[in-house]
mmCIF file of C-alpha atoms and ligand atoms in Angstrom:
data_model
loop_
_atom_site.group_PDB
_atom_site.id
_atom_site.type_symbol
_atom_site.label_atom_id
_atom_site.label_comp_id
_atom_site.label_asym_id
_atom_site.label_seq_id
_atom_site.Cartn_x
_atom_site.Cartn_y
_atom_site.Cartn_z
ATOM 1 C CA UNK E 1 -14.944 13.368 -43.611
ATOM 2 C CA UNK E 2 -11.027 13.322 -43.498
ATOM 3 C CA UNK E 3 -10.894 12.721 -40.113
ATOM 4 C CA UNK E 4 -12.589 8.796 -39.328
ATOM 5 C CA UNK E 5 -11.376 7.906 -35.464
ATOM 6 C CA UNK E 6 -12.734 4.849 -36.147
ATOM 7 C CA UNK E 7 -10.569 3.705 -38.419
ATOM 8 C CA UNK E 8 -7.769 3.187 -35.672
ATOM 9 C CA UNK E 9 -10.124 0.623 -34.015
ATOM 10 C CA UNK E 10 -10.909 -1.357 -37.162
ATOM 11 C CA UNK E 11 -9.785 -4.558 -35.823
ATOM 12 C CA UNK E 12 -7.376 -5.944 -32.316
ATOM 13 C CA UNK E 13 -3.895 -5.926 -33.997
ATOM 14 C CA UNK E 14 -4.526 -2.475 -34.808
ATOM 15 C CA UNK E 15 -6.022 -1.251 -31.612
ATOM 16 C CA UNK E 16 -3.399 -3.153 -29.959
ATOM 17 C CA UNK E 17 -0.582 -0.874 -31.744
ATOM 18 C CA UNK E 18 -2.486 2.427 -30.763
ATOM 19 C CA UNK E 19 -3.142 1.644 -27.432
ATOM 20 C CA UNK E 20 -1.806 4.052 -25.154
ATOM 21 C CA UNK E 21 -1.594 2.456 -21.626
ATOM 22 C CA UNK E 22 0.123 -1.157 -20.663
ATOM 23 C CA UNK E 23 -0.716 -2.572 -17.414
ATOM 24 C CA UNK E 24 1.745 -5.043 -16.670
ATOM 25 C CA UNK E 25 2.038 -7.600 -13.716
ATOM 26 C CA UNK E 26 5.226 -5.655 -12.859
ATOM 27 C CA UNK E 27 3.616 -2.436 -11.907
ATOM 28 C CA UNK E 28 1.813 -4.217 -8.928
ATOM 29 C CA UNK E 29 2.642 -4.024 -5.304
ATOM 30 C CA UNK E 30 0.272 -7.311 -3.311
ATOM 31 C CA UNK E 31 -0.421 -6.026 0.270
ATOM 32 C CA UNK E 32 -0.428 -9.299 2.222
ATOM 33 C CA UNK E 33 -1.617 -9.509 6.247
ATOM 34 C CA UNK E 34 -0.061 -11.563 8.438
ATOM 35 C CA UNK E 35 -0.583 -13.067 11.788
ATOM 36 C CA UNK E 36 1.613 -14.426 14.157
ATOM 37 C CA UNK E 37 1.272 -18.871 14.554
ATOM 38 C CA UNK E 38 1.065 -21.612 12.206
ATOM 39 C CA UNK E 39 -1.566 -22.595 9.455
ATOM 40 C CA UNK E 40 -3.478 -19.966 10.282
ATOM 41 C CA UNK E 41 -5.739 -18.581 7.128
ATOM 42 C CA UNK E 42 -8.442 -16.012 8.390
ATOM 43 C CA UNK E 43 -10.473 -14.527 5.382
ATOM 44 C CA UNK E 44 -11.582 -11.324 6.069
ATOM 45 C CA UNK E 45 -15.415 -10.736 5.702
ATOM 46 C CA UNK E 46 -15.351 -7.366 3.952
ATOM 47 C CA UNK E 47 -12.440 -8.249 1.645
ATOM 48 C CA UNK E 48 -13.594 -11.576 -0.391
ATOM 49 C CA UNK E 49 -10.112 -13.701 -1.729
ATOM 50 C CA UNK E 50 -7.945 -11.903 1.111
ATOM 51 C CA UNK E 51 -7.179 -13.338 4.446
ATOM 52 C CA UNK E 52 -4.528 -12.904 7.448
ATOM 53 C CA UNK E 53 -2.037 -15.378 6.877
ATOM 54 C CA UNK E 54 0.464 -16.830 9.604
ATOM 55 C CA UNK E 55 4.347 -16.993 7.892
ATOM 56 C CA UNK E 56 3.734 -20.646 6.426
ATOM 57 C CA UNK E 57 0.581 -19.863 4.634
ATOM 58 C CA UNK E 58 2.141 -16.263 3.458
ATOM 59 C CA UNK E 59 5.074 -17.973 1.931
ATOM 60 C CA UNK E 60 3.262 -20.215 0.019
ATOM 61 C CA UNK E 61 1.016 -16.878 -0.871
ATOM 62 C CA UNK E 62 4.948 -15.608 -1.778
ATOM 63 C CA UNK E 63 5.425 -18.809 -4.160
ATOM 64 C CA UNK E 64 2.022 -18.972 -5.866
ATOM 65 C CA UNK E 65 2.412 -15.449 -6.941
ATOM 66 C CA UNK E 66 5.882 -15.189 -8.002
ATOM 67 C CA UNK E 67 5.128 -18.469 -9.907
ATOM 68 C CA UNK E 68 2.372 -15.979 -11.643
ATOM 69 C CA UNK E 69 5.375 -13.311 -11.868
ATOM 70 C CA UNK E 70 3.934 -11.088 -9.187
ATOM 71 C CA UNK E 71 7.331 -10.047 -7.069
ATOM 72 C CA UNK E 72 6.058 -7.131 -4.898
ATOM 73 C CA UNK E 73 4.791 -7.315 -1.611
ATOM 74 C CA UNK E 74 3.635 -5.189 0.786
ATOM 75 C CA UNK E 75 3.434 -6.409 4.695
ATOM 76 C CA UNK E 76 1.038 -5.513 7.400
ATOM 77 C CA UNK E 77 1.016 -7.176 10.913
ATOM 78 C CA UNK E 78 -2.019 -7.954 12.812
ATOM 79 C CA UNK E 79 -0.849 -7.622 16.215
ATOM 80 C CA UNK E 80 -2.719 -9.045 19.508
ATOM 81 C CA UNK E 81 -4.246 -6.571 21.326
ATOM 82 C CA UNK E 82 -1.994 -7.413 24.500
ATOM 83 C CA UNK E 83 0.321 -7.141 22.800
ATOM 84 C CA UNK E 84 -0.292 -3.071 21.967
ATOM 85 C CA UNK E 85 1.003 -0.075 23.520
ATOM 86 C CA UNK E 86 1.101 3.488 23.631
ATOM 87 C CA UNK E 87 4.750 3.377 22.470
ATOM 88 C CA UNK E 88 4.236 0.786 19.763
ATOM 89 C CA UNK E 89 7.289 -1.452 21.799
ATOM 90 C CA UNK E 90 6.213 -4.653 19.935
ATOM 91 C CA UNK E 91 7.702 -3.048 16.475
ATOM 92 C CA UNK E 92 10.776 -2.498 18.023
ATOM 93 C CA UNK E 93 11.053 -6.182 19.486
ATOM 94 C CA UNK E 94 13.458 -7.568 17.000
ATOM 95 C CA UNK E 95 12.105 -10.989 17.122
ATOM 96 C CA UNK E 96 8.854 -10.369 16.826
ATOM 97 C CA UNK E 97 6.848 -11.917 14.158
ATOM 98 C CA UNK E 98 6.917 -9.234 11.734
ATOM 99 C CA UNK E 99 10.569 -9.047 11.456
ATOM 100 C CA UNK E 100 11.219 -12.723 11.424
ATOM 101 C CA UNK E 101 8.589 -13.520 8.395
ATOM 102 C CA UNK E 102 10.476 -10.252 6.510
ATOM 103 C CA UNK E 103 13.621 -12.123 7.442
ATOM 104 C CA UNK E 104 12.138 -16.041 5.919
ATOM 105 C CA UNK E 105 10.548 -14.237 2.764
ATOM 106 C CA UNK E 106 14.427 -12.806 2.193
ATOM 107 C CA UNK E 107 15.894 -15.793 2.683
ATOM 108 C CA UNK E 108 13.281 -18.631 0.158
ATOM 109 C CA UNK E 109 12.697 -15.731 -2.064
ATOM 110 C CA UNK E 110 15.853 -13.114 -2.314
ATOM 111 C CA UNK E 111 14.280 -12.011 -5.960
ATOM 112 C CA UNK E 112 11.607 -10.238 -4.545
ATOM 113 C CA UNK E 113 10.882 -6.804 -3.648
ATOM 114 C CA UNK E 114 9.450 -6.184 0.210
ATOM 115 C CA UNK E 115 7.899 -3.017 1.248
ATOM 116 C CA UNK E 116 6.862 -2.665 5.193
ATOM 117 C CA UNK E 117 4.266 -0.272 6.414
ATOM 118 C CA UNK E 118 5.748 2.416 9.035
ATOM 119 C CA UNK E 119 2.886 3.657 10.808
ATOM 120 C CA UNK E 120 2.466 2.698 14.967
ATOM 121 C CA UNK E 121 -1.270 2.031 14.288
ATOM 122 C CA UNK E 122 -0.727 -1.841 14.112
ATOM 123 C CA UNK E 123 0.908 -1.726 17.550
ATOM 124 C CA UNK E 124 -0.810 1.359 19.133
ATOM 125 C CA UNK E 125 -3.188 0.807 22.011
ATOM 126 C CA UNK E 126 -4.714 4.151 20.958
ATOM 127 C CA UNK E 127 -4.919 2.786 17.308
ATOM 128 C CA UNK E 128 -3.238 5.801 16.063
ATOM 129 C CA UNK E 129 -0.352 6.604 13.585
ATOM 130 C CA UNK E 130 1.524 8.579 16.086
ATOM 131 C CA UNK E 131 1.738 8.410 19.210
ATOM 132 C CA UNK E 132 -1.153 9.948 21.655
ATOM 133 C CA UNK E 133 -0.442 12.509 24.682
ATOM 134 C CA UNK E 134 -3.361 14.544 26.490
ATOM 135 C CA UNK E 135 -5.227 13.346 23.596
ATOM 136 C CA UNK E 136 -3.628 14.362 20.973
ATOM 137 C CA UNK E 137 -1.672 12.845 17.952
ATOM 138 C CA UNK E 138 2.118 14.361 18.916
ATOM 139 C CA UNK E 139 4.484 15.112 16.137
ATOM 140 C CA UNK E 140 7.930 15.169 17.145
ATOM 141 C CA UNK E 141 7.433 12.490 19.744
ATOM 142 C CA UNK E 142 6.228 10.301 16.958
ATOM 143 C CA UNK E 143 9.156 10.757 14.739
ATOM 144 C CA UNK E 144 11.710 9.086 16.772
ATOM 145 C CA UNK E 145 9.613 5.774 16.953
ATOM 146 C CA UNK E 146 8.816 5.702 13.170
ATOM 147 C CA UNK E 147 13.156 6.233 13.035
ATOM 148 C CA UNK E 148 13.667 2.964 14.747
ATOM 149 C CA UNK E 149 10.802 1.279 13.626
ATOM 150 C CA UNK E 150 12.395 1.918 10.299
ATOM 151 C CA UNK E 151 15.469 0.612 11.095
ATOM 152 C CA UNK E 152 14.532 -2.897 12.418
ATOM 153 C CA UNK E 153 12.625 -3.424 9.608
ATOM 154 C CA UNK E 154 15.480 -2.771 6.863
ATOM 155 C CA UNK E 155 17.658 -4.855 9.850
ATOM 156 C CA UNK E 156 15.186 -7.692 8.614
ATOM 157 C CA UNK E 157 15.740 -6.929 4.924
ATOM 158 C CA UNK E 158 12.795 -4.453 3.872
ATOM 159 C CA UNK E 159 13.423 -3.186 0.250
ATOM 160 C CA UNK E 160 10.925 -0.141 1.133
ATOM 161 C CA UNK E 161 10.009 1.005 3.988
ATOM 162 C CA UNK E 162 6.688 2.736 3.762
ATOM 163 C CA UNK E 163 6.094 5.585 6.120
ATOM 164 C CA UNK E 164 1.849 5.616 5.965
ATOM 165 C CA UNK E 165 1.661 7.648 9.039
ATOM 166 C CA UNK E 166 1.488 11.471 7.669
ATOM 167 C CA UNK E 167 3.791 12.952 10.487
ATOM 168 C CA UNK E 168 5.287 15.961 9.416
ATOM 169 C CA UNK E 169 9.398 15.612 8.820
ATOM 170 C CA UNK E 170 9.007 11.906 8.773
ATOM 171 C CA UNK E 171 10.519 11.266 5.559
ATOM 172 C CA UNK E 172 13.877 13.491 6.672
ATOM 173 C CA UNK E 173 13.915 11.799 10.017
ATOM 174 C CA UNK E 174 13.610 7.925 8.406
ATOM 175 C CA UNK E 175 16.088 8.736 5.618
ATOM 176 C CA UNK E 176 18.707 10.495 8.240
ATOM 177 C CA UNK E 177 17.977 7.670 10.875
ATOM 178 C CA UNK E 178 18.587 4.516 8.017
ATOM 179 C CA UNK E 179 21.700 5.940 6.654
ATOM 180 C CA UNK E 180 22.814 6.914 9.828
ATOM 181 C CA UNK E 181 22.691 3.149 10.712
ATOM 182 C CA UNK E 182 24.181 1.930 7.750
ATOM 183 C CA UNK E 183 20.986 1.377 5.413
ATOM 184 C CA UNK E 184 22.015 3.984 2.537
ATOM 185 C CA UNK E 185 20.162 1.795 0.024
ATOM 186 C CA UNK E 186 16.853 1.334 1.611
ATOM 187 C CA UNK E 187 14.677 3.146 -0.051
ATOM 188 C CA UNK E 188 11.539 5.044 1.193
ATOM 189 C CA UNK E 189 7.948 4.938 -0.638
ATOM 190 C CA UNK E 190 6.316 8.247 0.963
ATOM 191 C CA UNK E 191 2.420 8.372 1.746
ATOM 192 C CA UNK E 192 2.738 11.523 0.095
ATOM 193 C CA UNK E 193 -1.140 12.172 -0.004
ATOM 194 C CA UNK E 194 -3.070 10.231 2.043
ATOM 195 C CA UNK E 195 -6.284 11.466 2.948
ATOM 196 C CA UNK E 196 -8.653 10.825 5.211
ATOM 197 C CA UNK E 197 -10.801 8.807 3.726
ATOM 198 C CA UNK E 198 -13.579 6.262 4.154
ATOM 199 C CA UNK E 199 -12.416 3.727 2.173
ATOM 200 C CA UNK E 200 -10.166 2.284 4.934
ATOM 201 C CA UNK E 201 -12.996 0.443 6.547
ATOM 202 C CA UNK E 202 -12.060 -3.399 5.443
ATOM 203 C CA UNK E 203 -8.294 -3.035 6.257
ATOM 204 C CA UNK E 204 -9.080 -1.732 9.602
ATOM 205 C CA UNK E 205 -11.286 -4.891 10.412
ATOM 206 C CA UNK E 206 -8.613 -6.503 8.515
ATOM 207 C CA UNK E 207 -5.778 -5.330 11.246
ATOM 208 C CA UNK E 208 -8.531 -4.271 14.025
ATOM 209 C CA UNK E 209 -6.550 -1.304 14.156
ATOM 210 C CA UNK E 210 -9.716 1.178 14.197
ATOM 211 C CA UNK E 211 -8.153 4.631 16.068
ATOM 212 C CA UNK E 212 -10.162 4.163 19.807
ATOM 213 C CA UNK E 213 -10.493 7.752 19.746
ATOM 214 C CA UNK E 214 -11.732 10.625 17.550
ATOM 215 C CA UNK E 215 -10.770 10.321 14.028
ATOM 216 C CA UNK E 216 -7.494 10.442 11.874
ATOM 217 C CA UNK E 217 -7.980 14.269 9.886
ATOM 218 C CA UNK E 218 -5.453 16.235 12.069
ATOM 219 C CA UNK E 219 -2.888 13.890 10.809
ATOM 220 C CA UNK E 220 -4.643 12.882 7.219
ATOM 221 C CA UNK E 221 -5.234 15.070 4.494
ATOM 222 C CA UNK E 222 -8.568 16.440 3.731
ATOM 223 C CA UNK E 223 -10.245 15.146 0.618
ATOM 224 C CA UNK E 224 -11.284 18.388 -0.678
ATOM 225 C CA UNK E 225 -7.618 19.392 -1.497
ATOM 226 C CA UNK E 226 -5.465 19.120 -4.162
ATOM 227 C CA UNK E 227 -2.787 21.906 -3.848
ATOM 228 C CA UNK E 228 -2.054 21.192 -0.790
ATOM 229 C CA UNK E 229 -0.720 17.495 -2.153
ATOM 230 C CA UNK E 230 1.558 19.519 -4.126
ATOM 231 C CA UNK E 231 2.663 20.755 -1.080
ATOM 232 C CA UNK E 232 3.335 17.575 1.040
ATOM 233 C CA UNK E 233 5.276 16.167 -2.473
ATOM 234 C CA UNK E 234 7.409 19.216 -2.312
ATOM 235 C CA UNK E 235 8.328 18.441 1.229
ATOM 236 C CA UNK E 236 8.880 14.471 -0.104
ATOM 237 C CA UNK E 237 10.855 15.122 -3.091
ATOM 238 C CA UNK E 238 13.451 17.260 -0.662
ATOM 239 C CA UNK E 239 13.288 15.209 2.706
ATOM 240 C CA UNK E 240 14.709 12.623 0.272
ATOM 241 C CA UNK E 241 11.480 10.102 -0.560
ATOM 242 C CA UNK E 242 12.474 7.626 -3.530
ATOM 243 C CA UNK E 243 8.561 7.901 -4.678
ATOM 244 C CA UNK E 244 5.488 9.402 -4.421
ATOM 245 C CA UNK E 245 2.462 7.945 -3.018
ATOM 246 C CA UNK E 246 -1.644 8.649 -3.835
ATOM 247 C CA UNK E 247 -3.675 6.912 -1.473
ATOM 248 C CA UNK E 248 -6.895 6.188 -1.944
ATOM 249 C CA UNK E 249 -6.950 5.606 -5.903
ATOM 250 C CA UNK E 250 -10.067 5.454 -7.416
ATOM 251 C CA UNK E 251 -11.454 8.940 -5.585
ATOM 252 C CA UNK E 252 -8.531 10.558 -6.188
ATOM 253 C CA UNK E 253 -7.438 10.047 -9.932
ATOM 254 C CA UNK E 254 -6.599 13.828 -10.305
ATOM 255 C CA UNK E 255 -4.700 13.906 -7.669
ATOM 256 C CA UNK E 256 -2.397 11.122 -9.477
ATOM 257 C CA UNK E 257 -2.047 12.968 -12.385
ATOM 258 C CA UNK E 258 -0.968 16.194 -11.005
ATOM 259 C CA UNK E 259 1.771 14.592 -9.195
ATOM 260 C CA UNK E 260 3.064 12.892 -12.237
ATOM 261 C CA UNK E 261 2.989 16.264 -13.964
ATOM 262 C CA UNK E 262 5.031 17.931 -10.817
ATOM 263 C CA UNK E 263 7.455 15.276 -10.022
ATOM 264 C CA UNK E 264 9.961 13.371 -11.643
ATOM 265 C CA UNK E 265 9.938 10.771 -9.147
ATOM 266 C CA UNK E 266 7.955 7.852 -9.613
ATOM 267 C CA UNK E 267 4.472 8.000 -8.496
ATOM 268 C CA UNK E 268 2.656 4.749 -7.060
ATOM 269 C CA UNK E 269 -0.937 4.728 -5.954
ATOM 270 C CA UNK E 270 -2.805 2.484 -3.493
ATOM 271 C CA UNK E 271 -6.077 1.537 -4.651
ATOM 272 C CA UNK E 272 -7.215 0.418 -1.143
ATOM 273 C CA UNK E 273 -9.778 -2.036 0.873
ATOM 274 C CA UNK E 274 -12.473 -0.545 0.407
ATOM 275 C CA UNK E 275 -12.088 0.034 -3.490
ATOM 276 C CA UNK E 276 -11.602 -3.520 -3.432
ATOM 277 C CA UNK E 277 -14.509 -4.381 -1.664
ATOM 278 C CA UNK E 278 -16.913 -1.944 -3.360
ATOM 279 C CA UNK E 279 -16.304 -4.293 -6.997
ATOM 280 C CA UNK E 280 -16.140 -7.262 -5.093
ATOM 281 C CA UNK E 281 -19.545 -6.992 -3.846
ATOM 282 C CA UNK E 282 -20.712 -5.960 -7.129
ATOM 283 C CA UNK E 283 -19.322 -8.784 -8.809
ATOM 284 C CA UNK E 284 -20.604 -11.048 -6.490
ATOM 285 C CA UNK E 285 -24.105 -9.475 -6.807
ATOM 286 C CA UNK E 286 -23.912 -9.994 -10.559
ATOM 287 C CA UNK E 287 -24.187 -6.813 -11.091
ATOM 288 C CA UNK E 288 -21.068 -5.524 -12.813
ATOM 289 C CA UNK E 289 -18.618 -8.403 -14.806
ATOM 290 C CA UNK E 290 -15.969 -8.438 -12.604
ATOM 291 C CA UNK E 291 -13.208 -10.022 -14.785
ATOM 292 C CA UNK E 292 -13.529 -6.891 -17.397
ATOM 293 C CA UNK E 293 -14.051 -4.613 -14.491
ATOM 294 C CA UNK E 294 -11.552 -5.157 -12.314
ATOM 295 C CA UNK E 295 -8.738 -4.442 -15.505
ATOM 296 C CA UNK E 296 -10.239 -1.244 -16.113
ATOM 297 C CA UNK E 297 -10.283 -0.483 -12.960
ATOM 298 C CA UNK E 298 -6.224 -0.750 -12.981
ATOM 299 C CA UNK E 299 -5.581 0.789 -15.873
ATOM 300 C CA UNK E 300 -7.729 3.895 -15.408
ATOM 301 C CA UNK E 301 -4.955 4.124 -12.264
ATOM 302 C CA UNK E 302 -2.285 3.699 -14.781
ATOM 303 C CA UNK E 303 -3.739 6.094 -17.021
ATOM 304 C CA UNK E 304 -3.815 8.603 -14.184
ATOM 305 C CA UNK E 305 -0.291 8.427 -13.862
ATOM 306 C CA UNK E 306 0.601 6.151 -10.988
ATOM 307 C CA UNK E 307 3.717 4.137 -12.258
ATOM 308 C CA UNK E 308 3.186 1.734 -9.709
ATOM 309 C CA UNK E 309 0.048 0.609 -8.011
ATOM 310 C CA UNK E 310 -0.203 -1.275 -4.215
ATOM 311 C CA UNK E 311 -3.730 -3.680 -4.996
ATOM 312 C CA UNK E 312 -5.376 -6.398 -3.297
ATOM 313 C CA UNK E 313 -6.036 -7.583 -6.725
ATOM 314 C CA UNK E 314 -2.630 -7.947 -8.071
ATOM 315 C CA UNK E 315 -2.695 -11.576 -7.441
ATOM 316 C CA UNK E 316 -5.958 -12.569 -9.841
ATOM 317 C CA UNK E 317 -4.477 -9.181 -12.566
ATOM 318 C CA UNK E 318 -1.918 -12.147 -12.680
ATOM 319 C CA UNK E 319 -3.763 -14.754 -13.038
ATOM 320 C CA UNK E 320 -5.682 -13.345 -15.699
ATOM 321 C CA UNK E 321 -3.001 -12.338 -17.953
ATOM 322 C CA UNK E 322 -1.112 -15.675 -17.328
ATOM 323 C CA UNK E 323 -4.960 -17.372 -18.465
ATOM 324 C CA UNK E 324 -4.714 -14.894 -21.374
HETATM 325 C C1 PBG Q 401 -2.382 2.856 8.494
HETATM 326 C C2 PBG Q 401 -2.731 2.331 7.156
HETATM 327 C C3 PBG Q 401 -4.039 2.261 6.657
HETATM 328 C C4 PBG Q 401 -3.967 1.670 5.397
HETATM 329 C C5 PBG Q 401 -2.623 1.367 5.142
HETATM 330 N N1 PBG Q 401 -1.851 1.802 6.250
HETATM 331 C C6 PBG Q 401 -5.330 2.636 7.259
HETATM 332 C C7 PBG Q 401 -5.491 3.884 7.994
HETATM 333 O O1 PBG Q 401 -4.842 4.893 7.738
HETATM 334 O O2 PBG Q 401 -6.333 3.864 8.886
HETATM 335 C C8 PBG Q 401 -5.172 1.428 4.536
HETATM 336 C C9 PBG Q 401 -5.049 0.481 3.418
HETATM 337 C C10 PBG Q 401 -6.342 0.043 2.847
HETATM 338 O O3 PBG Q 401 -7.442 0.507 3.192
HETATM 339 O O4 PBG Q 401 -6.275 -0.840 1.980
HETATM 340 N N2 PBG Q 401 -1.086 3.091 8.797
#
């Protein structure tokens, strides 16, 4: 035999210089939930380790992690319900709690990187992305709201904003409506494909920001497609989106990969709640080992493609490579 594969995994050193694919503590984005009051830490039931945190608890969440060098965050709000509209006003209330805990995390911890979510789900009565008339999801009333929302949050200091909505023209409208107000360097982290998919379950009862109505697939792509993401990241790329976004991960690995082939912006994937919960349960069962799983799980993400990738396990990825 001339060619022995083997030979390349004789021992670690050497199968630590072939290796292909790094996953570093850097690629991660840590989607945090937060909740307006004070020491307030409720763990949600589907998602083991994760829990809505009110703005003390999240900063020290903040401090523990960028102790572990984790320095990406995403935010979501879990808004009271009388506190929701069909206009999502609460996101445009510029002291409300969302926008004051973006505005404390900037000011303890200026180092780190912020990403919002810009959807009006989390303040919708109709627990919708856009907003609802005669029943129906409407475009270009929608766009308008996700401009503003957009603003106040890079008013508070977002990095990214994250537009997770799947409007059509929402990327143009954000980008025109931020540098229109001044923010020319906030950048924008596209939902490029986001499909409609059934692994949103925990963060809804996470948020309890189910839609009250009918589902989310007029807005949402369908998961059977594939060309059409090509389609929706040709429409990013020129509406001016700074990346790319897969969302779910695990389901949708090609999908990844044939945006990194097609795009030369970076590509991030979110590897979302119920991923999470789906090995957390298994671990917890005993039935899969959870500390080798959960790595592979990354990296096979990695491998895909996705540059950068938004997990509820970022926070123990760090732990384990600062243990290792
Ligand atoms: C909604 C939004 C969702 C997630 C992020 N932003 C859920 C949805 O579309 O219903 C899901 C994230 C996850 O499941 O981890 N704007």
């Amino acid at each position: 035999m001339n060619e022995r594969p083997r030979r390349n995994r004789k021992s670690s050193v050497i199968r630590d210089m072939v290796r292909e694919t790094e996953l570093n503590v850097s690629d991660l984005i840590y989607p945090l939930f937060l909740v307006d009051g004070k020491g307030i830490e409720v763990p949600i039931a589907s998602m083991p380790g994760i829990a809505r945190y009110s703005e003390d608890l999240l900063l020290r969440q903040i401090e523990e992690c960028v102790q572990l060098g984790l320095k990406s965050f995403v935010i979501f709000p879990a808004v009271e319900d009388s506190l929701k509209d069909q206009e999502a006003s609460y996101a445009m209330r510029s002291d409300n709690f969302y926008l004051r805990t973006i505005r404390s995390i900037k000011q303890r911890f200026p180092e780190v990187c912020l990403m919002s979510d810009v959807a009006m789900d989390p303040y919708s009565s109709d627990g919708h992305d856009g907003y609802v008339r005669n029943g129906k999801i409407d475009n270009d009333l929608t766009l308008p709201i996700l401009g503003r929302m957009a603003i106040h949050q890079a008013e508070a200091g977002i990095d990214i904003v994250g537009p997770s909505d799947m409007m059509d023209g929402r990327v143009q409208h954000i980008r025109e409506a931020l540098d229109a107000a001044g923010f020319t360097d906030t950048s924008i982290m596209s939902y490029t494909a986001k499909y409609a998919s059934a692994y949103y379950g925990p963060f809804r009862d996470a948020l309890d920001s189910a839609p009250k109505f009918g589902d989310k697939k007029t807005y949402q792509m369908d998961p059977a497609n594939k060309r059409e993401a090509l389609r929706e990241a040709a429409l990013d790329e020129a509406e001016g989106a700074d990346y790319l976004m897969v969302k779910p991960a695990l389901c949708y690995l090609d999908v990844i990969q044939t945006l990194k082939e097609n795009s030369t912006l970076p590509v991030s994937a979110y590897n979302v709640s119920g991923e999470y919960a789906m090995l957390k349960a298994a671990g917890e069962k005993g039935w899969i080992n959870y500390d080798k799983a959960m790595p592979e799980m990354l990296l096979s993400i990695k491998r895909a493609g996705a540059d950068i990738i938004l997990t509820y396990f970022a926070k123990e990825y760090a732990q384990l490579k600062v243990e290792s």
